[in-house]
C-alpha cells in the first residue's frame, strides 16, 4: 500500500521493494494489473524465495524481468557444533496453519515412549487454543530472537510442519543451521531453506510421529543429519 502511494507520487528516488510474502495475498498486489504496475515502475524487486517470485509472475504476460531477483534471508554460520540435549522444539504461532495441532499430538506420543526426551514449544496464538499437556513438554510465550537461537543450539530435533504455503521458512533455515535435525513440510518456499531429507509429503500426526521415532531410535542417523 505504501509502495503504490510512493510510485503514484513519482518521487525523485530509486525504489527498491522486497516481497516477504505471497504477492497475491497483499493489498494492491493481488491482480495482474496491480503487479504489472509494480514491476514496470520499481527500480528493483527482491523476493525471499523462488516460490514468492513465481507467485508474483503468475498470470503476467512474461515470467521474468531483469529488475527482479531472489534474495534469500541468511544466518551466521556456527564455528563449532553445539552440545545437544534430547529436546524436540517447535517455534512460531501455535496454530493449525503452522501445524501445531499435528506437532502436539505426535510429540506427546513420542514423549510417552521416550521418557528421557523432552519437548518445548515457543510462541502463542490467541485465535486458537490447544491443551497439550505432558510432564516433559514445556510451552513458552514469545521471546527475543537471540534466545530462540540458543534454544535451537541445544535442541536435537526441530519441527516445522506448516500446512500453509510458507513464503520461505526462516525457522527451518535457522534451526537446521544450529544443528537440529529439522523436519519440514514441503509447503511454499520451505523446500528452498536447506537440503533436507526429513520432509513430510503427507501432513498428519502419524507420519510426523513415525519420522521422529525413526531418527530418535537411530542415534547414528540423528547425529549425521544434525551435522549435515
PDB file of C-alpha atoms in Angstrom:
ATOM      1  CA  UNK A   1       0.000   0.000   0.000  1.00  0.00           C
ATOM      2  CA  UNK A   2       2.848   2.377   0.886  1.00  0.00           C
ATOM      3  CA  UNK A   3       4.753   1.338  -2.242  1.00  0.00           C
ATOM      4  CA  UNK A   4       1.838   2.217  -4.516  1.00  0.00           C
ATOM      5  CA  UNK A   5       1.466   5.598  -2.784  1.00  0.00           C
ATOM      6  CA  UNK A   6       5.144   6.430  -3.419  1.00  0.00           C
ATOM      7  CA  UNK A   7       5.052   5.228  -7.031  1.00  0.00           C
ATOM      8  CA  UNK A   8       1.966   7.303  -7.784  1.00  0.00           C
ATOM      9  CA  UNK A   9       3.638  10.367  -6.251  1.00  0.00           C
ATOM     10  CA  UNK A  10       6.520   9.833  -8.697  1.00  0.00           C
ATOM     11  CA  UNK A  11       9.110  10.813  -6.112  1.00  0.00           C
ATOM     12  CA  UNK A  12      12.626  11.526  -7.372  1.00  0.00           C
ATOM     13  CA  UNK A  13      14.220   8.458  -5.843  1.00  0.00           C
ATOM     14  CA  UNK A  14      15.018   4.895  -6.820  1.00  0.00           C
ATOM     15  CA  UNK A  15      12.507   2.438  -5.368  1.00  0.00           C
ATOM     16  CA  UNK A  16      13.669  -0.965  -4.111  1.00  0.00           C
ATOM     17  CA  UNK A  17      10.903  -3.251  -2.868  1.00  0.00           C
ATOM     18  CA  UNK A  18      11.144  -6.579  -1.009  1.00  0.00           C
ATOM     19  CA  UNK A  19       8.370  -9.185  -1.162  1.00  0.00           C
ATOM     20  CA  UNK A  20       8.422 -11.245   2.021  1.00  0.00           C
ATOM     21  CA  UNK A  21       5.044 -12.891   1.437  1.00  0.00           C
ATOM     22  CA  UNK A  22       2.766 -14.183  -1.313  1.00  0.00           C
ATOM     23  CA  UNK A  23       2.248 -11.141  -3.603  1.00  0.00           C
ATOM     24  CA  UNK A  24      -1.273 -12.308  -4.441  1.00  0.00           C
ATOM     25  CA  UNK A  25      -2.295 -12.005  -0.772  1.00  0.00           C
ATOM     26  CA  UNK A  26      -1.163  -8.385  -0.346  1.00  0.00           C
ATOM     27  CA  UNK A  27      -3.246  -5.259  -0.890  1.00  0.00           C
ATOM     28  CA  UNK A  28      -2.594  -3.534  -4.236  1.00  0.00           C
ATOM     29  CA  UNK A  29      -0.654  -6.569  -5.470  1.00  0.00           C
ATOM     30  CA  UNK A  30      -3.405  -9.163  -5.888  1.00  0.00           C
ATOM     31  CA  UNK A  31      -4.357  -8.587  -9.528  1.00  0.00           C
ATOM     32  CA  UNK A  32      -2.319  -8.897 -12.702  1.00  0.00           C
ATOM     33  CA  UNK A  33      -2.850  -5.195 -13.442  1.00  0.00           C
ATOM     34  CA  UNK A  34      -1.554  -4.193  -9.995  1.00  0.00           C
ATOM     35  CA  UNK A  35       1.556  -6.368 -10.292  1.00  0.00           C
ATOM     36  CA  UNK A  36       2.287  -5.083 -13.786  1.00  0.00           C
ATOM     37  CA  UNK A  37       2.226  -1.542 -12.441  1.00  0.00           C
ATOM     38  CA  UNK A  38       4.657  -2.504  -9.678  1.00  0.00           C
ATOM     39  CA  UNK A  39       7.149  -4.370 -11.882  1.00  0.00           C
ATOM     40  CA  UNK A  40       7.118  -1.619 -14.531  1.00  0.00           C
ATOM     41  CA  UNK A  41       7.724   1.187 -12.022  1.00  0.00           C
ATOM     42  CA  UNK A  42      10.111  -0.232  -9.390  1.00  0.00           C
ATOM     43  CA  UNK A  43      13.840   0.023  -9.967  1.00  0.00           C
ATOM     44  CA  UNK A  44      14.448  -3.270  -8.177  1.00  0.00           C
ATOM     45  CA  UNK A  45      12.251  -6.002  -6.673  1.00  0.00           C
ATOM     46  CA  UNK A  46      13.587  -8.722  -4.392  1.00  0.00           C
ATOM     47  CA  UNK A  47      11.758 -11.896  -3.378  1.00  0.00           C
ATOM     48  CA  UNK A  48      12.597 -14.008  -0.306  1.00  0.00           C
ATOM     49  CA  UNK A  49      12.219 -17.236  -2.327  1.00  0.00           C
ATOM     50  CA  UNK A  50      11.712 -18.594  -5.826  1.00  0.00           C
ATOM     51  CA  UNK A  51       8.217 -19.588  -4.752  1.00  0.00           C
ATOM     52  CA  UNK A  52       7.309 -15.975  -3.886  1.00  0.00           C
ATOM     53  CA  UNK A  53       8.722 -14.765  -7.224  1.00  0.00           C
ATOM     54  CA  UNK A  54       6.742 -17.443  -9.070  1.00  0.00           C
ATOM     55  CA  UNK A  55       3.522 -16.258  -7.380  1.00  0.00           C
ATOM     56  CA  UNK A  56       4.307 -12.685  -8.457  1.00  0.00           C
ATOM     57  CA  UNK A  57       4.616 -13.636 -12.141  1.00  0.00           C
ATOM     58  CA  UNK A  58       1.541 -15.909 -12.240  1.00  0.00           C
ATOM     59  CA  UNK A  59      -0.813 -14.589 -14.911  1.00  0.00           C
ATOM     60  CA  UNK A  60       1.598 -11.900 -16.160  1.00  0.00           C
ATOM     61  CA  UNK A  61       2.432 -11.825 -19.892  1.00  0.00           C
ATOM     62  CA  UNK A  62       6.075 -12.645 -19.054  1.00  0.00           C
ATOM     63  CA  UNK A  63       7.809 -14.888 -16.490  1.00  0.00           C
ATOM     64  CA  UNK A  64      10.877 -12.762 -15.741  1.00  0.00           C
ATOM     65  CA  UNK A  65      12.125  -9.187 -15.796  1.00  0.00           C
ATOM     66  CA  UNK A  66      15.686  -8.034 -15.196  1.00  0.00           C
ATOM     67  CA  UNK A  67      14.781  -5.867 -12.194  1.00  0.00           C
ATOM     68  CA  UNK A  68      13.552  -8.951 -10.285  1.00  0.00           C
ATOM     69  CA  UNK A  69      15.778 -11.231  -8.207  1.00  0.00           C
ATOM     70  CA  UNK A  70      15.574 -13.753  -5.377  1.00  0.00           C
ATOM     71  CA  UNK A  71      17.341 -12.552  -2.228  1.00  0.00           C
ATOM     72  CA  UNK A  72      17.322 -15.244   0.447  1.00  0.00           C
ATOM     73  CA  UNK A  73      17.409 -14.495   4.180  1.00  0.00           C
ATOM     74  CA  UNK A  74      20.643 -15.551   5.883  1.00  0.00           C
ATOM     75  CA  UNK A  75      22.120 -16.582   9.224  1.00  0.00           C
ATOM     76  CA  UNK A  76      25.661 -16.560  10.582  1.00  0.00           C
ATOM     77  CA  UNK A  77      27.432 -19.909  10.370  1.00  0.00           C
ATOM     78  CA  UNK A  78      28.311 -21.632  13.655  1.00  0.00           C
ATOM     79  CA  UNK A  79      32.020 -22.099  14.296  1.00  0.00           C
ATOM     80  CA  UNK A  80      31.562 -25.212  16.419  1.00  0.00           C
ATOM     81  CA  UNK A  81      28.910 -27.893  16.599  1.00  0.00           C
ATOM     82  CA  UNK A  82      26.915 -27.199  19.798  1.00  0.00           C
ATOM     83  CA  UNK A  83      26.217 -29.589  22.660  1.00  0.00           C
ATOM     84  CA  UNK A  84      22.805 -31.139  22.143  1.00  0.00           C
ATOM     85  CA  UNK A  85      20.109 -32.128  24.628  1.00  0.00           C
ATOM     86  CA  UNK A  86      17.369 -34.686  23.999  1.00  0.00           C
ATOM     87  CA  UNK A  87      14.964 -31.916  23.065  1.00  0.00           C
ATOM     88  CA  UNK A  88      12.365 -31.509  20.314  1.00  0.00           C
ATOM     89  CA  UNK A  89      11.464 -27.880  19.517  1.00  0.00           C
ATOM     90  CA  UNK A  90       8.580 -26.118  17.783  1.00  0.00           C
ATOM     91  CA  UNK A  91       8.571 -22.320  17.350  1.00  0.00           C
ATOM     92  CA  UNK A  92       6.155 -19.839  15.794  1.00  0.00           C
ATOM     93  CA  UNK A  93       2.443 -19.243  16.005  1.00  0.00           C
ATOM     94  CA  UNK A  94       0.851 -22.130  17.876  1.00  0.00           C
ATOM     95  CA  UNK A  95      -1.918 -22.692  15.367  1.00  0.00           C
ATOM     96  CA  UNK A  96      -3.084 -25.242  12.814  1.00  0.00           C
ATOM     97  CA  UNK A  97      -1.673 -23.278   9.854  1.00  0.00           C
ATOM     98  CA  UNK A  98       1.793 -23.833  11.316  1.00  0.00           C
ATOM     99  CA  UNK A  99       0.930 -27.468  12.095  1.00  0.00           C
ATOM    100  CA  UNK A 100       0.981 -27.070  15.869  1.00  0.00           C
ATOM    101  CA  UNK A 101      -2.047 -29.357  16.165  1.00  0.00           C
ATOM    102  CA  UNK A 102      -0.073 -32.137  14.442  1.00  0.00           C
ATOM    103  CA  UNK A 103       3.048 -31.455  16.499  1.00  0.00           C
ATOM    104  CA  UNK A 104       1.229 -31.508  19.851  1.00  0.00           C
ATOM    105  CA  UNK A 105      -0.429 -34.853  19.265  1.00  0.00           C
ATOM    106  CA  UNK A 106       2.660 -36.520  17.786  1.00  0.00           C
ATOM    107  CA  UNK A 107       5.154 -35.221  20.345  1.00  0.00           C
ATOM    108  CA  UNK A 108       3.089 -36.391  23.328  1.00  0.00           C
ATOM    109  CA  UNK A 109       3.061 -39.921  21.870  1.00  0.00           C
ATOM    110  CA  UNK A 110       6.843 -39.652  21.386  1.00  0.00           C
ATOM    111  CA  UNK A 111       7.425 -38.485  24.968  1.00  0.00           C
ATOM    112  CA  UNK A 112       5.383 -41.412  26.250  1.00  0.00           C
ATOM    113  CA  UNK A 113       7.712 -43.958  24.650  1.00  0.00           C
ATOM    114  CA  UNK A 114      10.966 -41.988  25.059  1.00  0.00           C
ATOM    115  CA  UNK A 115      10.789 -40.714  28.678  1.00  0.00           C
ATOM    116  CA  UNK A 116      14.363 -39.373  28.599  1.00  0.00           C
ATOM    117  CA  UNK A 117      13.372 -36.868  25.908  1.00  0.00           C
ATOM    118  CA  UNK A 118      11.623 -33.525  26.381  1.00  0.00           C
ATOM    119  CA  UNK A 119       9.866 -31.048  24.088  1.00  0.00           C
ATOM    120  CA  UNK A 120       9.364 -27.302  24.040  1.00  0.00           C
ATOM    121  CA  UNK A 121       7.049 -25.007  22.075  1.00  0.00           C
ATOM    122  CA  UNK A 122       7.736 -21.274  21.833  1.00  0.00           C
ATOM    123  CA  UNK A 123       5.031 -18.863  20.672  1.00  0.00           C
ATOM    124  CA  UNK A 124       1.351 -18.157  21.168  1.00  0.00           C
ATOM    125  CA  UNK A 125      -1.931 -17.801  19.320  1.00  0.00           C
ATOM    126  CA  UNK A 126      -4.951 -16.023  20.761  1.00  0.00           C
ATOM    127  CA  UNK A 127      -7.293 -17.184  17.998  1.00  0.00           C
ATOM    128  CA  UNK A 128      -6.756 -20.929  18.591  1.00  0.00           C
ATOM    129  CA  UNK A 129      -6.477 -22.872  21.831  1.00  0.00           C
ATOM    130  CA  UNK A 130      -4.835 -26.243  22.358  1.00  0.00           C
ATOM    131  CA  UNK A 131      -4.440 -28.056  25.641  1.00  0.00           C
ATOM    132  CA  UNK A 132      -1.441 -30.301  25.046  1.00  0.00           C
ATOM    133  CA  UNK A 133      -0.050 -31.452  28.389  1.00  0.00           C
ATOM    134  CA  UNK A 134       2.845 -33.698  29.363  1.00  0.00           C
ATOM    135  CA  UNK A 135       5.343 -33.551  32.191  1.00  0.00           C
ATOM    136  CA  UNK A 136       8.171 -33.372  29.626  1.00  0.00           C
ATOM    137  CA  UNK A 137       6.516 -30.702  27.460  1.00  0.00           C
ATOM    138  CA  UNK A 138       7.079 -27.002  28.212  1.00  0.00           C
ATOM    139  CA  UNK A 139       5.274 -24.201  26.407  1.00  0.00           C
ATOM    140  CA  UNK A 140       6.798 -20.708  26.410  1.00  0.00           C
ATOM    141  CA  UNK A 141       5.374 -17.394  25.235  1.00  0.00           C
ATOM    142  CA  UNK A 142       7.156 -15.234  22.650  1.00  0.00           C
ATOM    143  CA  UNK A 143      10.774 -14.441  23.498  1.00  0.00           C
ATOM    144  CA  UNK A 144      13.600 -12.445  21.882  1.00  0.00           C
ATOM    145  CA  UNK A 145      15.078 -13.922  18.735  1.00  0.00           C
ATOM    146  CA  UNK A 146      18.534 -14.371  20.283  1.00  0.00           C
ATOM    147  CA  UNK A 147      17.040 -16.599  22.977  1.00  0.00           C
ATOM    148  CA  UNK A 148      15.260 -18.747  20.414  1.00  0.00           C
ATOM    149  CA  UNK A 149      18.583 -19.259  18.609  1.00  0.00           C
ATOM    150  CA  UNK A 150      20.074 -20.507  21.883  1.00  0.00           C
ATOM    151  CA  UNK A 151      17.202 -22.994  22.217  1.00  0.00           C
ATOM    152  CA  UNK A 152      17.904 -24.210  18.673  1.00  0.00           C
ATOM    153  CA  UNK A 153      21.556 -24.791  19.532  1.00  0.00           C
ATOM    154  CA  UNK A 154      20.614 -27.026  22.460  1.00  0.00           C
ATOM    155  CA  UNK A 155      17.787 -28.903  20.721  1.00  0.00           C
ATOM    156  CA  UNK A 156      18.263 -32.113  18.746  1.00  0.00           C
ATOM    157  CA  UNK A 157      15.127 -32.060  16.591  1.00  0.00           C
ATOM    158  CA  UNK A 158      13.137 -29.143  15.183  1.00  0.00           C
ATOM    159  CA  UNK A 159       9.662 -29.480  13.661  1.00  0.00           C
ATOM    160  CA  UNK A 160       8.380 -27.051  11.004  1.00  0.00           C
ATOM    161  CA  UNK A 161       5.270 -28.845   9.749  1.00  0.00           C
ATOM    162  CA  UNK A 162       3.402 -25.901   8.202  1.00  0.00           C
ATOM    163  CA  UNK A 163       0.128 -26.552   6.393  1.00  0.00           C
ATOM    164  CA  UNK A 164       0.011 -23.145   4.718  1.00  0.00           C
ATOM    165  CA  UNK A 165       2.293 -22.037   1.898  1.00  0.00           C
ATOM    166  CA  UNK A 166       5.336 -20.621   3.675  1.00  0.00           C
ATOM    167  CA  UNK A 167       6.938 -17.731   1.741  1.00  0.00           C
ATOM    168  CA  UNK A 168      10.373 -19.010   2.766  1.00  0.00           C
ATOM    169  CA  UNK A 169      10.735 -20.720   6.143  1.00  0.00           C
ATOM    170  CA  UNK A 170      13.265 -18.871   8.271  1.00  0.00           C
ATOM    171  CA  UNK A 171      12.509 -21.128  11.251  1.00  0.00           C
ATOM    172  CA  UNK A 172      13.606 -24.148   9.221  1.00  0.00           C
ATOM    173  CA  UNK A 173      16.781 -22.434   7.996  1.00  0.00           C
ATOM    174  CA  UNK A 174      17.786 -21.198  11.444  1.00  0.00           C
ATOM    175  CA  UNK A 175      17.157 -24.437  13.329  1.00  0.00           C
ATOM    176  CA  UNK A 176      18.947 -26.501  10.670  1.00  0.00           C
ATOM    177  CA  UNK A 177      21.889 -24.073  10.739  1.00  0.00           C
ATOM    178  CA  UNK A 178      22.047 -24.581  14.517  1.00  0.00           C
ATOM    179  CA  UNK A 179      22.453 -28.325  14.094  1.00  0.00           C
ATOM    180  CA  UNK A 180      18.882 -29.525  14.560  1.00  0.00           C
ATOM    181  CA  UNK A 181      17.563 -32.471  12.606  1.00  0.00           C
ATOM    182  CA  UNK A 182      14.779 -30.394  11.059  1.00  0.00           C
ATOM    183  CA  UNK A 183      11.512 -31.986   9.945  1.00  0.00           C
ATOM    184  CA  UNK A 184       9.543 -29.856   7.479  1.00  0.00           C
ATOM    185  CA  UNK A 185       6.559 -29.982   5.183  1.00  0.00           C
ATOM    186  CA  UNK A 186       7.001 -29.132   1.502  1.00  0.00           C
ATOM    187  CA  UNK A 187       4.704 -26.112   1.507  1.00  0.00           C
ATOM    188  CA  UNK A 188       5.639 -22.923  -0.370  1.00  0.00           C
ATOM    189  CA  UNK A 189       9.290 -21.929  -0.102  1.00  0.00           C
ATOM    190  CA  UNK A 190      10.180 -24.373   2.701  1.00  0.00           C
ATOM    191  CA  UNK A 191      11.992 -26.665   0.276  1.00  0.00           C
ATOM    192  CA  UNK A 192      14.367 -23.798  -0.555  1.00  0.00           C
ATOM    193  CA  UNK A 193      15.629 -23.285   3.011  1.00  0.00           C
ATOM    194  CA  UNK A 194      18.228 -26.080   3.021  1.00  0.00           C
ATOM    195  CA  UNK A 195      18.872 -29.550   1.560  1.00  0.00           C
ATOM    196  CA  UNK A 196      16.548 -31.646   3.681  1.00  0.00           C
ATOM    197  CA  UNK A 197      15.766 -35.374   3.756  1.00  0.00           C
ATOM    198  CA  UNK A 198      13.199 -35.110   6.573  1.00  0.00           C
ATOM    199  CA  UNK A 199      10.186 -33.946   4.571  1.00  0.00           C
ATOM    200  CA  UNK A 200       6.551 -34.715   5.377  1.00  0.00           C
ATOM    201  CA  UNK A 201       4.881 -35.039   1.988  1.00  0.00           C
ATOM    202  CA  UNK A 202       1.667 -36.218   3.653  1.00  0.00           C
ATOM    203  CA  UNK A 203       0.858 -33.945   6.574  1.00  0.00           C
ATOM    204  CA  UNK A 204      -0.611 -35.821   9.513  1.00  0.00           C
ATOM    205  CA  UNK A 205       0.402 -36.546  13.098  1.00  0.00           C
ATOM    206  CA  UNK A 206       1.046 -40.241  12.409  1.00  0.00           C
ATOM    207  CA  UNK A 207       3.662 -39.510   9.728  1.00  0.00           C
ATOM    208  CA  UNK A 208       5.291 -36.916  11.971  1.00  0.00           C
ATOM    209  CA  UNK A 209       5.355 -39.388  14.874  1.00  0.00           C
ATOM    210  CA  UNK A 210       6.899 -42.103  12.692  1.00  0.00           C
ATOM    211  CA  UNK A 211       9.624 -39.792  11.386  1.00  0.00           C
ATOM    212  CA  UNK A 212      10.545 -38.527  14.868  1.00  0.00           C
ATOM    213  CA  UNK A 213      10.598 -42.072  16.217  1.00  0.00           C
ATOM    214  CA  UNK A 214      12.838 -43.217  13.352  1.00  0.00           C
ATOM    215  CA  UNK A 215      15.589 -40.666  13.975  1.00  0.00           C
ATOM    216  CA  UNK A 216      15.367 -40.862  17.778  1.00  0.00           C
ATOM    217  CA  UNK A 217      15.757 -44.659  17.620  1.00  0.00           C
ATOM    218  CA  UNK A 218      18.887 -44.387  15.445  1.00  0.00           C
ATOM    219  CA  UNK A 219      21.373 -42.117  17.224  1.00  0.00           C
ATOM    220  CA  UNK A 220      23.979 -42.537  14.482  1.00  0.00           C
ATOM    221  CA  UNK A 221      21.487 -41.356  11.852  1.00  0.00           C
ATOM    222  CA  UNK A 222      20.365 -38.471  14.081  1.00  0.00           C
ATOM    223  CA  UNK A 223      23.950 -37.207  14.543  1.00  0.00           C
ATOM    224  CA  UNK A 224      24.655 -37.491  10.806  1.00  0.00           C
ATOM    225  CA  UNK A 225      21.599 -35.415   9.910  1.00  0.00           C
ATOM    226  CA  UNK A 226      22.393 -32.815  12.580  1.00  0.00           C
ATOM    227  CA  UNK A 227      25.959 -32.313  11.350  1.00  0.00           C
ATOM    228  CA  UNK A 228      24.915 -32.216   7.702  1.00  0.00           C
TER     229      UNK A 228
END
